[in-house]
mmCIF file of C-alpha atoms and ligand atoms in Angstrom:
data_model
loop_
_atom_site.group_PDB
_atom_site.id
_atom_site.type_symbol
_atom_site.label_atom_id
_atom_site.label_comp_id
_atom_site.label_asym_id
_atom_site.label_seq_id
_atom_site.Cartn_x
_atom_site.Cartn_y
_atom_site.Cartn_z
ATOM 1 C CA UNK A 1 208.022 196.452 101.151
ATOM 2 C CA UNK A 2 206.770 197.255 104.590
ATOM 3 C CA UNK A 3 206.714 194.418 106.887
ATOM 4 C CA UNK A 4 203.205 193.001 107.718
ATOM 5 C CA UNK A 5 201.710 194.192 111.078
ATOM 6 C CA UNK A 6 201.524 190.546 112.307
ATOM 7 C CA UNK A 7 204.920 189.304 110.702
ATOM 8 C CA UNK A 8 204.486 185.915 109.170
ATOM 9 C CA UNK A 9 201.221 184.816 111.420
ATOM 10 C CA UNK A 10 197.806 185.531 110.076
ATOM 11 C CA UNK A 11 195.916 187.575 112.405
ATOM 12 C CA UNK A 12 193.224 184.913 112.604
ATOM 13 C CA UNK A 13 195.419 182.604 114.257
ATOM 14 C CA UNK A 14 196.398 185.177 116.847
ATOM 15 C CA UNK A 15 194.400 185.372 120.007
ATOM 16 C CA UNK A 16 191.648 187.792 120.490
ATOM 17 C CA UNK A 17 193.282 190.564 122.258
ATOM 18 C CA UNK A 18 196.316 190.314 119.970
ATOM 19 C CA UNK A 19 193.801 190.455 116.911
ATOM 20 C CA UNK A 20 192.369 193.703 118.637
ATOM 21 C CA UNK A 21 195.900 195.483 118.685
ATOM 22 C CA UNK A 22 197.241 194.460 115.447
ATOM 23 C CA UNK A 23 194.352 192.824 113.565
ATOM 24 C CA UNK A 24 193.401 194.828 110.106
ATOM 25 C CA UNK A 25 196.139 197.332 110.398
ATOM 26 C CA UNK A 26 196.927 199.169 106.967
ATOM 27 C CA UNK A 27 200.101 200.751 106.877
ATOM 28 C CA UNK A 28 200.715 203.732 104.572
ATOM 29 C CA UNK A 29 204.446 204.078 103.163
ATOM 30 C CA UNK A 30 205.432 205.786 106.163
ATOM 31 C CA UNK A 31 205.238 202.978 108.563
ATOM 32 C CA UNK A 32 203.336 204.887 111.171
ATOM 33 C CA UNK A 33 202.862 203.062 114.392
ATOM 34 C CA UNK A 34 199.474 204.205 115.114
ATOM 35 C CA UNK A 35 196.573 203.382 112.755
ATOM 36 C CA UNK A 36 196.422 206.589 110.334
ATOM 37 C CA UNK A 37 193.261 208.342 109.678
ATOM 38 C CA UNK A 38 192.636 208.861 105.757
ATOM 39 C CA UNK A 39 190.488 211.706 106.089
ATOM 40 C CA UNK A 40 189.789 211.535 102.193
ATOM 41 C CA UNK A 41 186.646 211.388 100.147
ATOM 42 C CA UNK A 42 188.280 209.944 96.951
ATOM 43 C CA UNK A 43 191.109 208.224 95.690
ATOM 44 C CA UNK A 44 193.397 209.168 92.722
ATOM 45 C CA UNK A 45 194.193 206.527 90.026
ATOM 46 C CA UNK A 46 197.365 205.952 88.202
ATOM 47 C CA UNK A 47 195.703 206.185 84.908
ATOM 48 C CA UNK A 48 192.374 206.010 83.234
ATOM 49 C CA UNK A 49 192.761 202.422 82.779
ATOM 50 C CA UNK A 50 193.233 201.973 86.642
ATOM 51 C CA UNK A 51 190.130 203.716 87.210
ATOM 52 C CA UNK A 52 188.117 201.626 84.842
ATOM 53 C CA UNK A 53 189.308 198.370 86.671
ATOM 54 C CA UNK A 54 188.578 199.636 89.963
ATOM 55 C CA UNK A 55 185.107 200.355 88.882
ATOM 56 C CA UNK A 56 184.918 196.807 87.188
ATOM 57 C CA UNK A 57 186.096 195.349 90.126
ATOM 58 C CA UNK A 58 189.119 193.687 88.236
ATOM 59 C CA UNK A 59 191.530 195.500 90.587
ATOM 60 C CA UNK A 60 191.107 195.715 94.325
ATOM 61 C CA UNK A 61 191.357 199.315 95.770
ATOM 62 C CA UNK A 62 189.431 202.195 97.035
ATOM 63 C CA UNK A 63 187.280 204.372 94.858
ATOM 64 C CA UNK A 64 185.011 206.678 97.253
ATOM 65 C CA UNK A 65 184.702 206.795 100.602
ATOM 66 C CA UNK A 66 180.950 206.495 100.653
ATOM 67 C CA UNK A 67 181.787 202.828 99.593
ATOM 68 C CA UNK A 68 185.099 202.551 101.661
ATOM 69 C CA UNK A 69 188.134 204.150 103.186
ATOM 70 C CA UNK A 70 191.488 202.761 104.504
ATOM 71 C CA UNK A 71 190.431 203.824 108.198
ATOM 72 C CA UNK A 72 186.813 202.319 107.884
ATOM 73 C CA UNK A 73 188.202 199.243 106.410
ATOM 74 C CA UNK A 74 190.542 198.858 109.198
ATOM 75 C CA UNK A 75 187.702 199.086 111.894
ATOM 76 C CA UNK A 76 185.881 196.566 109.648
ATOM 77 C CA UNK A 77 188.716 193.982 109.617
ATOM 78 C CA UNK A 78 189.336 194.416 113.430
ATOM 79 C CA UNK A 79 185.858 193.636 113.970
ATOM 80 C CA UNK A 80 185.562 190.788 111.702
ATOM 81 C CA UNK A 81 188.508 189.271 113.402
ATOM 82 C CA UNK A 82 186.717 189.664 116.842
ATOM 83 C CA UNK A 83 183.410 188.487 115.845
ATOM 84 C CA UNK A 84 184.988 185.532 113.860
ATOM 85 C CA UNK A 85 182.932 186.962 110.748
ATOM 86 C CA UNK A 86 184.107 186.565 106.965
ATOM 87 C CA UNK A 87 182.688 189.972 106.312
ATOM 88 C CA UNK A 88 181.949 193.133 107.961
ATOM 89 C CA UNK A 89 180.592 196.552 107.066
ATOM 90 C CA UNK A 90 180.644 199.691 108.991
ATOM 91 C CA UNK A 91 177.818 202.368 109.177
ATOM 92 C CA UNK A 92 177.177 206.118 110.731
ATOM 93 C CA UNK A 93 175.553 204.593 113.630
ATOM 94 C CA UNK A 94 173.976 201.571 115.305
ATOM 95 C CA UNK A 95 170.672 202.215 113.889
ATOM 96 C CA UNK A 96 171.946 202.424 110.267
ATOM 97 C CA UNK A 97 173.522 199.019 110.762
ATOM 98 C CA UNK A 98 170.211 197.575 111.926
ATOM 99 C CA UNK A 99 168.246 198.886 109.144
ATOM 100 C CA UNK A 100 170.374 198.178 106.586
ATOM 101 C CA UNK A 101 170.820 194.535 108.062
ATOM 102 C CA UNK A 102 166.885 194.181 108.413
ATOM 103 C CA UNK A 103 165.724 196.144 105.431
ATOM 104 C CA UNK A 104 168.356 195.090 102.974
ATOM 105 C CA UNK A 105 167.111 191.630 103.223
ATOM 106 C CA UNK A 106 163.479 192.605 102.507
ATOM 107 C CA UNK A 107 161.047 193.319 99.650
ATOM 108 C CA UNK A 108 156.957 193.799 99.573
ATOM 109 C CA UNK A 109 155.196 190.594 100.386
ATOM 110 C CA UNK A 110 157.985 189.141 103.076
ATOM 111 C CA UNK A 111 157.350 188.607 106.549
ATOM 112 C CA UNK A 112 159.549 189.335 109.736
ATOM 113 C CA UNK A 113 159.432 187.874 113.164
ATOM 114 C CA UNK A 114 161.063 189.874 115.719
ATOM 115 C CA UNK A 115 160.948 189.616 119.665
ATOM 116 C CA UNK A 116 158.695 192.429 121.232
ATOM 117 C CA UNK A 117 161.633 193.363 123.682
ATOM 118 C CA UNK A 118 163.874 195.452 121.401
ATOM 119 C CA UNK A 119 165.242 199.089 121.956
ATOM 120 C CA UNK A 120 162.449 201.355 120.895
ATOM 121 C CA UNK A 121 164.188 202.591 117.435
ATOM 122 C CA UNK A 122 164.662 198.733 116.450
ATOM 123 C CA UNK A 123 161.029 198.328 117.186
ATOM 124 C CA UNK A 124 160.198 201.251 114.707
ATOM 125 C CA UNK A 125 162.154 199.613 111.975
ATOM 126 C CA UNK A 126 160.291 196.441 112.332
ATOM 127 C CA UNK A 127 156.818 197.830 113.366
ATOM 128 C CA UNK A 128 156.620 200.952 111.594
ATOM 129 C CA UNK A 129 158.831 201.092 108.820
ATOM 130 C CA UNK A 130 158.877 197.757 107.162
ATOM 131 C CA UNK A 131 154.999 197.485 107.174
ATOM 132 C CA UNK A 132 154.978 200.865 105.079
ATOM 133 C CA UNK A 133 156.923 198.965 102.128
ATOM 134 C CA UNK A 134 154.379 195.963 102.276
ATOM 135 C CA UNK A 135 156.381 193.838 104.707
ATOM 136 C CA UNK A 136 154.330 192.435 107.470
ATOM 137 C CA UNK A 137 155.863 192.012 111.063
ATOM 138 C CA UNK A 138 154.921 189.629 113.912
ATOM 139 C CA UNK A 139 156.157 190.593 117.557
ATOM 140 C CA UNK A 140 156.578 187.566 120.022
ATOM 141 C CA UNK A 141 157.616 186.998 123.681
ATOM 142 C CA UNK A 142 161.434 186.200 122.536
ATOM 143 C CA UNK A 143 161.747 184.035 125.619
ATOM 144 C CA UNK A 144 158.756 181.694 124.365
ATOM 145 C CA UNK A 145 160.093 179.559 121.682
ATOM 146 C CA UNK A 146 156.382 177.950 120.860
ATOM 147 C CA UNK A 147 155.354 181.637 119.876
ATOM 148 C CA UNK A 148 158.495 181.613 117.422
ATOM 149 C CA UNK A 149 157.374 178.496 115.789
ATOM 150 C CA UNK A 150 153.856 179.633 115.573
ATOM 151 C CA UNK A 151 154.830 182.833 114.122
ATOM 152 C CA UNK A 152 156.388 181.431 111.301
ATOM 153 C CA UNK A 153 154.927 181.761 107.784
ATOM 154 C CA UNK A 154 156.079 180.616 104.446
ATOM 155 C CA UNK A 155 157.088 184.084 103.286
ATOM 156 C CA UNK A 156 159.151 184.774 106.414
ATOM 157 C CA UNK A 157 162.426 185.914 105.247
ATOM 158 C CA UNK A 158 164.242 187.128 108.654
ATOM 159 C CA UNK A 159 163.876 187.229 112.380
ATOM 160 C CA UNK A 160 165.436 189.571 114.784
ATOM 161 C CA UNK A 161 166.126 189.818 118.427
ATOM 162 C CA UNK A 162 168.596 191.230 120.836
ATOM 163 C CA UNK A 163 169.964 189.721 123.861
ATOM 164 C CA UNK A 164 170.368 190.585 126.499
ATOM 165 C CA UNK A 165 167.279 192.524 125.670
ATOM 166 C CA UNK A 166 167.492 196.331 126.396
ATOM 167 C CA UNK A 167 166.600 197.243 129.107
ATOM 168 C CA UNK A 168 164.886 194.394 131.089
ATOM 169 C CA UNK A 169 167.760 191.734 130.339
ATOM 170 C CA UNK A 170 165.867 189.025 129.064
ATOM 171 C CA UNK A 171 168.374 186.405 127.535
ATOM 172 C CA UNK A 172 166.886 184.857 124.419
ATOM 173 C CA UNK A 173 168.069 181.326 123.198
ATOM 174 C CA UNK A 174 170.068 182.303 120.141
ATOM 175 C CA UNK A 175 170.693 178.812 119.105
ATOM 176 C CA UNK A 176 166.882 177.648 119.457
ATOM 177 C CA UNK A 177 165.637 180.953 117.578
ATOM 178 C CA UNK A 178 168.143 180.380 114.914
ATOM 179 C CA UNK A 179 167.089 176.653 114.153
ATOM 180 C CA UNK A 180 163.446 177.737 114.320
ATOM 181 C CA UNK A 181 164.370 180.527 111.606
ATOM 182 C CA UNK A 182 166.548 178.194 109.451
ATOM 183 C CA UNK A 183 163.800 175.490 109.422
ATOM 184 C CA UNK A 184 161.399 177.902 108.159
ATOM 185 C CA UNK A 185 163.913 179.257 105.338
ATOM 186 C CA UNK A 186 164.649 182.457 107.178
ATOM 187 C CA UNK A 187 167.942 184.105 108.318
ATOM 188 C CA UNK A 188 168.326 185.568 112.173
ATOM 189 C CA UNK A 189 169.564 188.992 112.940
ATOM 190 C CA UNK A 190 171.040 189.487 116.366
ATOM 191 C CA UNK A 191 171.637 192.684 117.908
ATOM 192 C CA UNK A 192 174.517 191.687 119.986
ATOM 193 C CA UNK A 193 175.062 195.227 121.705
ATOM 194 C CA UNK A 194 174.476 194.393 125.401
ATOM 195 C CA UNK A 195 176.733 191.444 125.533
ATOM 196 C CA UNK A 196 179.445 192.693 123.223
ATOM 197 C CA UNK A 197 181.425 190.639 121.153
ATOM 198 C CA UNK A 198 183.581 189.849 123.928
ATOM 199 C CA UNK A 199 180.892 187.791 126.003
ATOM 200 C CA UNK A 200 178.617 186.423 123.334
ATOM 201 C CA UNK A 201 179.270 185.161 119.739
ATOM 202 C CA UNK A 202 175.983 184.838 117.974
ATOM 203 C CA UNK A 203 177.528 183.677 114.567
ATOM 204 C CA UNK A 204 178.778 180.588 116.409
ATOM 205 C CA UNK A 205 175.392 180.006 117.592
ATOM 206 C CA UNK A 206 173.940 179.930 114.490
ATOM 207 C CA UNK A 207 173.032 183.751 113.562
ATOM 208 C CA UNK A 208 173.376 184.752 110.054
ATOM 209 C CA UNK A 209 174.140 188.195 110.885
ATOM 210 C CA UNK A 210 175.333 190.504 114.153
ATOM 211 C CA UNK A 211 174.734 193.914 114.440
ATOM 212 C CA UNK A 212 176.285 196.625 116.821
ATOM 213 C CA UNK A 213 175.977 200.129 117.798
ATOM 214 C CA UNK A 214 179.596 200.892 118.014
ATOM 215 C CA UNK A 215 178.533 203.746 120.077
ATOM 216 C CA UNK A 216 178.379 201.797 123.133
ATOM 217 C CA UNK A 217 181.314 199.513 124.123
ATOM 218 C CA UNK A 218 183.348 199.726 121.136
ATOM 219 C CA UNK A 219 183.937 203.319 121.420
ATOM 220 C CA UNK A 220 183.778 203.052 125.266
ATOM 221 C CA UNK A 221 184.080 206.429 125.999
ATOM 222 C CA UNK A 222 180.938 208.127 124.821
ATOM 223 C CA UNK A 223 182.353 210.281 121.864
ATOM 224 C CA UNK A 224 181.343 208.778 118.542
ATOM 225 C CA UNK A 225 178.623 207.211 116.654
ATOM 226 C CA UNK A 226 178.977 204.337 114.714
ATOM 227 C CA UNK A 227 177.660 200.882 113.809
ATOM 228 C CA UNK A 228 179.129 197.436 112.311
ATOM 229 C CA UNK A 229 176.954 194.674 110.454
ATOM 230 C CA UNK A 230 178.786 191.280 110.377
ATOM 231 C CA UNK A 231 178.049 187.947 108.863
ATOM 232 C CA UNK A 232 179.329 185.533 105.981
ATOM 233 C CA UNK A 233 180.524 187.037 102.518
ATOM 234 C CA UNK A 234 177.355 185.724 100.960
ATOM 235 C CA UNK A 235 175.081 187.438 103.580
ATOM 236 C CA UNK A 236 176.940 190.686 103.202
ATOM 237 C CA UNK A 237 177.057 190.604 99.535
ATOM 238 C CA UNK A 238 173.480 189.677 98.893
ATOM 239 C CA UNK A 239 171.747 192.044 101.506
ATOM 240 C CA UNK A 240 174.041 194.845 102.595
ATOM 241 C CA UNK A 241 177.042 195.586 100.152
ATOM 242 C CA UNK A 242 174.645 197.380 97.528
ATOM 243 C CA UNK A 243 172.482 198.915 100.036
ATOM 244 C CA UNK A 244 175.078 200.563 101.917
ATOM 245 C CA UNK A 245 177.090 201.675 98.585
ATOM 246 C CA UNK A 246 174.115 203.107 97.297
ATOM 247 C CA UNK A 247 171.991 204.864 100.359
ATOM 248 C CA UNK A 248 175.081 206.220 102.118
ATOM 249 C CA UNK A 249 175.003 205.545 105.785
ATOM 250 C CA UNK A 250 178.642 205.395 105.640
ATOM 251 C CA UNK A 251 180.822 205.950 108.709
ATOM 252 C CA UNK A 252 183.308 209.016 108.995
ATOM 253 C CA UNK A 253 186.888 208.129 109.042
ATOM 254 C CA UNK A 254 187.728 210.088 112.101
ATOM 255 C CA UNK A 255 184.986 208.268 113.823
ATOM 256 C CA UNK A 256 186.256 204.984 112.188
ATOM 257 C CA UNK A 257 189.718 205.643 113.476
ATOM 258 C CA UNK A 258 188.514 206.429 117.155
ATOM 259 C CA UNK A 259 186.880 202.994 117.096
ATOM 260 C CA UNK A 260 189.840 201.169 115.686
ATOM 261 C CA UNK A 261 192.023 202.644 118.597
ATOM 262 C CA UNK A 262 189.476 201.828 121.256
ATOM 263 C CA UNK A 263 189.318 198.168 120.162
ATOM 264 C CA UNK A 264 192.506 197.662 121.191
ATOM 265 C CA UNK A 265 191.879 198.518 125.077
ATOM 266 C CA UNK A 266 188.010 197.093 124.889
ATOM 267 C CA UNK A 267 188.863 193.552 126.635
ATOM 268 C CA UNK A 268 190.360 195.628 129.611
ATOM 269 C CA UNK A 269 187.411 197.957 129.757
ATOM 270 C CA UNK A 270 184.961 195.399 129.502
ATOM 271 C CA UNK A 271 186.480 193.035 131.890
ATOM 272 C CA UNK A 272 186.567 195.721 134.422
ATOM 273 C CA UNK A 273 182.968 196.932 133.794
ATOM 274 C CA UNK A 274 181.619 193.510 133.920
ATOM 275 C CA UNK A 275 183.567 192.984 137.364
ATOM 276 C CA UNK A 276 182.208 196.077 138.770
ATOM 277 C CA UNK A 277 178.694 195.526 137.336
ATOM 278 C CA UNK A 278 178.655 192.005 138.938
ATOM 279 C CA UNK A 279 179.500 193.653 142.564
ATOM 280 C CA UNK A 280 176.893 196.491 141.889
ATOM 281 C CA UNK A 281 174.245 193.923 141.320
ATOM 282 C CA UNK A 282 174.993 192.160 144.521
ATOM 283 C CA UNK A 283 174.998 195.561 146.328
ATOM 284 C CA UNK A 284 171.564 196.787 145.079
ATOM 285 C CA UNK A 285 169.697 193.422 145.769
ATOM 286 C CA UNK A 286 170.654 193.858 149.414
ATOM 287 C CA UNK A 287 169.247 197.488 149.834
ATOM 288 C CA UNK A 288 165.789 197.482 151.168
ATOM 289 C CA UNK A 289 164.410 200.105 148.878
ATOM 290 C CA UNK A 290 165.252 197.904 145.884
ATOM 291 C CA UNK A 291 162.424 195.497 144.969
ATOM 292 C CA UNK A 292 164.202 193.496 142.395
ATOM 293 C CA UNK A 293 167.746 193.481 140.692
ATOM 294 C CA UNK A 294 168.038 191.678 137.336
ATOM 295 C CA UNK A 295 171.538 190.953 136.201
ATOM 296 C CA UNK A 296 172.144 187.754 133.845
ATOM 297 C CA UNK A 297 174.887 186.311 136.103
ATOM 298 C CA UNK A 298 173.048 186.402 139.233
ATOM 299 C CA UNK A 299 171.178 183.107 140.267
ATOM 300 C CA UNK A 300 167.752 184.763 140.764
ATOM 301 C CA UNK A 301 167.991 186.042 136.892
ATOM 302 C CA UNK A 302 164.713 184.298 135.409
ATOM 303 C CA UNK A 303 167.064 182.858 132.651
ATOM 304 C CA UNK A 304 170.191 182.436 134.516
ATOM 305 C CA UNK A 305 171.186 178.873 133.603
ATOM 306 C CA UNK A 306 170.867 180.037 129.299
ATOM 307 C CA UNK A 307 172.893 183.459 130.232
ATOM 308 C CA UNK A 308 175.708 181.034 131.601
ATOM 309 C CA UNK A 309 175.277 178.970 128.717
ATOM 310 C CA UNK A 310 175.758 181.334 126.054
ATOM 311 C CA UNK A 311 177.673 184.182 127.466
ATOM 312 C CA UNK A 312 181.007 184.376 129.031
ATOM 313 C CA UNK A 313 179.967 187.229 131.375
ATOM 314 C CA UNK A 314 177.029 188.590 132.791
ATOM 315 C CA UNK A 315 177.352 192.359 130.942
ATOM 316 C CA UNK A 316 177.982 195.843 132.189
ATOM 317 C CA UNK A 317 174.487 196.906 132.675
ATOM 318 C CA UNK A 318 172.390 196.169 135.605
ATOM 319 C CA UNK A 319 168.731 196.888 136.053
ATOM 320 C CA UNK A 320 166.555 197.538 139.057
ATOM 321 C CA UNK A 321 163.244 198.531 140.131
ATOM 322 C CA UNK A 322 162.328 201.210 142.828
ATOM 323 C CA UNK A 323 158.623 201.590 144.139
ATOM 324 C CA UNK A 324 157.219 204.020 141.217
ATOM 325 C CA UNK A 325 158.295 206.549 138.880
ATOM 326 C CA UNK A 326 158.637 209.048 141.623
ATOM 327 C CA UNK A 327 161.070 207.307 143.875
ATOM 328 C CA UNK A 328 162.943 206.405 140.659
ATOM 329 C CA UNK A 329 163.205 210.225 139.742
ATOM 330 C CA UNK A 330 164.384 211.106 143.642
ATOM 331 C CA UNK A 331 166.977 208.649 143.204
ATOM 332 C CA UNK A 332 168.379 209.730 140.044
ATOM 333 C CA UNK A 333 168.032 213.290 140.912
ATOM 334 C CA UNK A 334 170.104 212.374 143.927
ATOM 335 C CA UNK A 335 173.136 210.842 142.385
ATOM 336 C CA UNK A 336 176.538 212.902 142.270
ATOM 337 C CA UNK A 337 178.951 211.060 140.201
ATOM 338 C CA UNK A 338 176.526 208.661 138.281
ATOM 339 C CA UNK A 339 175.255 210.655 135.264
ATOM 340 C CA UNK A 340 171.922 210.770 134.317
ATOM 341 C CA UNK A 341 171.922 209.878 130.459
ATOM 342 C CA UNK A 342 170.741 207.114 127.870
ATOM 343 C CA UNK A 343 173.861 205.887 126.545
ATOM 344 C CA UNK A 344 175.710 202.665 127.899
ATOM 345 C CA UNK A 345 178.829 201.020 127.787
ATOM 346 C CA UNK A 346 180.479 204.212 128.640
ATOM 347 C CA UNK A 347 183.595 204.566 131.057
ATOM 348 C CA UNK A 348 181.216 206.670 132.802
ATOM 349 C CA UNK A 349 178.545 205.298 134.971
ATOM 350 C CA UNK A 350 175.132 206.219 133.610
ATOM 351 C CA UNK A 351 171.408 206.037 134.906
ATOM 352 C CA UNK A 352 168.518 205.792 132.480
ATOM 353 C CA UNK A 353 164.952 205.432 133.239
ATOM 354 C CA UNK A 354 163.921 203.694 130.103
ATOM 355 C CA UNK A 355 159.863 204.363 130.178
ATOM 356 C CA UNK A 356 160.562 208.164 130.155
ATOM 357 C CA UNK A 357 163.360 208.148 127.598
ATOM 358 C CA UNK A 358 164.636 205.456 125.322
ATOM 359 C CA UNK A 359 161.233 203.269 125.185
ATOM 360 C CA UNK A 360 158.903 206.217 125.858
ATOM 361 C CA UNK A 361 157.515 205.921 122.125
ATOM 362 C CA UNK A 362 156.025 202.656 123.233
ATOM 363 C CA UNK A 363 152.914 203.126 124.831
ATOM 364 C CA UNK A 364 152.484 202.348 128.382
ATOM 365 C CA UNK A 365 150.369 199.092 127.891
ATOM 366 C CA UNK A 366 153.158 197.733 125.587
ATOM 367 C CA UNK A 367 155.703 198.998 127.911
ATOM 368 C CA UNK A 368 154.339 197.048 130.709
ATOM 369 C CA UNK A 369 153.648 193.923 128.709
ATOM 370 C CA UNK A 370 157.776 194.414 127.944
ATOM 371 C CA UNK A 371 158.242 194.455 131.649
ATOM 372 C CA UNK A 372 159.363 197.889 131.735
ATOM 373 C CA UNK A 373 157.548 199.316 134.614
ATOM 374 C CA UNK A 374 157.512 203.113 135.837
ATOM 375 C CA UNK A 375 160.028 202.296 138.911
ATOM 376 C CA UNK A 376 162.533 200.281 136.562
ATOM 377 C CA UNK A 377 166.040 201.924 136.075
ATOM 378 C CA UNK A 378 168.787 200.801 133.914
ATOM 379 C CA UNK A 379 172.392 201.416 135.397
ATOM 380 C CA UNK A 380 175.242 201.002 132.939
ATOM 381 C CA UNK A 381 178.288 200.758 135.197
ATOM 382 C CA UNK A 382 181.350 202.456 134.426
ATOM 383 C CA UNK A 383 185.069 202.477 135.232
ATOM 384 C CA UNK A 384 185.176 204.211 138.388
ATOM 385 C CA UNK A 385 186.136 202.565 141.676
ATOM 386 C CA UNK A 386 183.591 200.248 142.254
ATOM 387 C CA UNK A 387 183.466 201.392 145.867
ATOM 388 C CA UNK A 388 182.609 205.228 144.977
ATOM 389 C CA UNK A 389 179.873 203.909 142.432
ATOM 390 C CA UNK A 390 178.380 201.940 145.552
ATOM 391 C CA UNK A 391 178.604 204.864 147.739
ATOM 392 C CA UNK A 392 176.736 207.192 145.140
ATOM 393 C CA UNK A 393 174.107 204.575 144.977
ATOM 394 C CA UNK A 394 173.840 204.300 148.935
ATOM 395 C CA UNK A 395 173.513 207.870 149.311
ATOM 396 C CA UNK A 396 170.813 208.496 146.600
ATOM 397 C CA UNK A 397 168.767 205.375 147.777
ATOM 398 C CA UNK A 398 168.649 206.873 151.574
ATOM 399 C CA UNK A 399 167.066 209.949 149.882
ATOM 400 C CA UNK A 400 164.087 208.206 148.055
HETATM 401 C C1 PLP B 1 170.318 197.754 121.581
HETATM 402 C C2 PLP B 1 170.314 198.905 120.901
HETATM 403 N N1 PLP B 1 170.538 198.577 119.628
HETATM 404 C C3 PLP B 1 170.678 199.785 118.922
HETATM 405 C C4 PLP B 1 170.912 201.003 119.177
HETATM 406 C C5 PLP B 1 171.303 202.066 118.308
HETATM 407 O O1 PLP B 1 172.493 202.491 118.360
HETATM 408 P P1 PLP B 1 173.012 203.991 117.816
HETATM 409 O O2 PLP B 1 172.284 205.009 118.972
HETATM 410 O O3 PLP B 1 174.199 203.949 117.883
HETATM 411 O O4 PLP B 1 172.369 204.182 116.599
HETATM 412 C C6 PLP B 1 171.024 201.013 120.643
HETATM 413 C C7 PLP B 1 171.402 202.347 121.297
HETATM 414 O O5 PLP B 1 170.917 203.266 121.477
HETATM 415 C C8 PLP B 1 170.640 199.936 121.512
HETATM 416 O O6 PLP B 1 170.744 200.011 122.888
#
């Protein structure tokens, strides 16, 4: 018998960084050090009887890669250990995770309450897709708890937030919103992308389900799409398990392998990015061309106290306003090292102009209501030397 990757210790008893290096490892008979990529669609059974038992569930084991695969399973186990969740399911992208977590709970006649401040594609799911199947949606200002209370109806099935929000970095009170949802018999789903599982634990604060775009900090190096849904065994079994098996947004084993290996170094990457971001936020706040800086752990952030209460760090995204769209474009075009793109959490620093890219499908009035002005820029701070990042920002600001 091969020795367990964590010896006689249960991975759950280990500290988070150790879990991310050893947790969830499935070793083959070869005893490989690095986790293997099991690039296989199917699995051979020893007998007809065994095949039958795998399908009835009498015998545990893999059947078909749309359902699960050893490499994907390692990624799920490692994420579950990090999040402190009973169960996890990987998906092909973050949007596949959001869609399954929301739509998997709903049927015609249900109602959903969501914060207005959501990533553009997430807004599409609650605002356009769900209503096509007879599910009504109410959008609220996520920071206003009275609006949440008033929006709840007897048929409200679920509530959905992201915090910090993309891109305006509003901080929403996870515990308070979970309490309102539960009092009304609804669940709370939290898109925890901006915080990462290292800086915020929504399940501990009362959320029923956490979703990630693993494309962001989990990969952390801009290579693969991926998503993850985490919750209790019951939440996953009742809402997500069958939905994923039958509709098929499965994560490729190769992408799962990239994510598994990336998790080993995620604490180091994220800690450095957060330290860089805090410095960049302070630097930007001192520049005369910058009208406003938003960073959750700066004292001038509107929800600073809540941020410090529910997060362990301010994140690696800094948002700031220049005078208008022309100034924002002049600035972006003058950058040398920082890239113009729309991902975040990457080792490379990335500048995004939300109103013309990630959030452009929301009409101007809606964007302004969400606080997304034409001069707003989102900076995902990477792993470059922070002095090089600041120098690049300074020379581009001089051209505004
Ligand atoms: C907050 C948030 N949720 C969900 C997604 C969707 O993730 P993906 O691009 O992996 O589908 C993104 C990113 O694009 C995001 O920023």
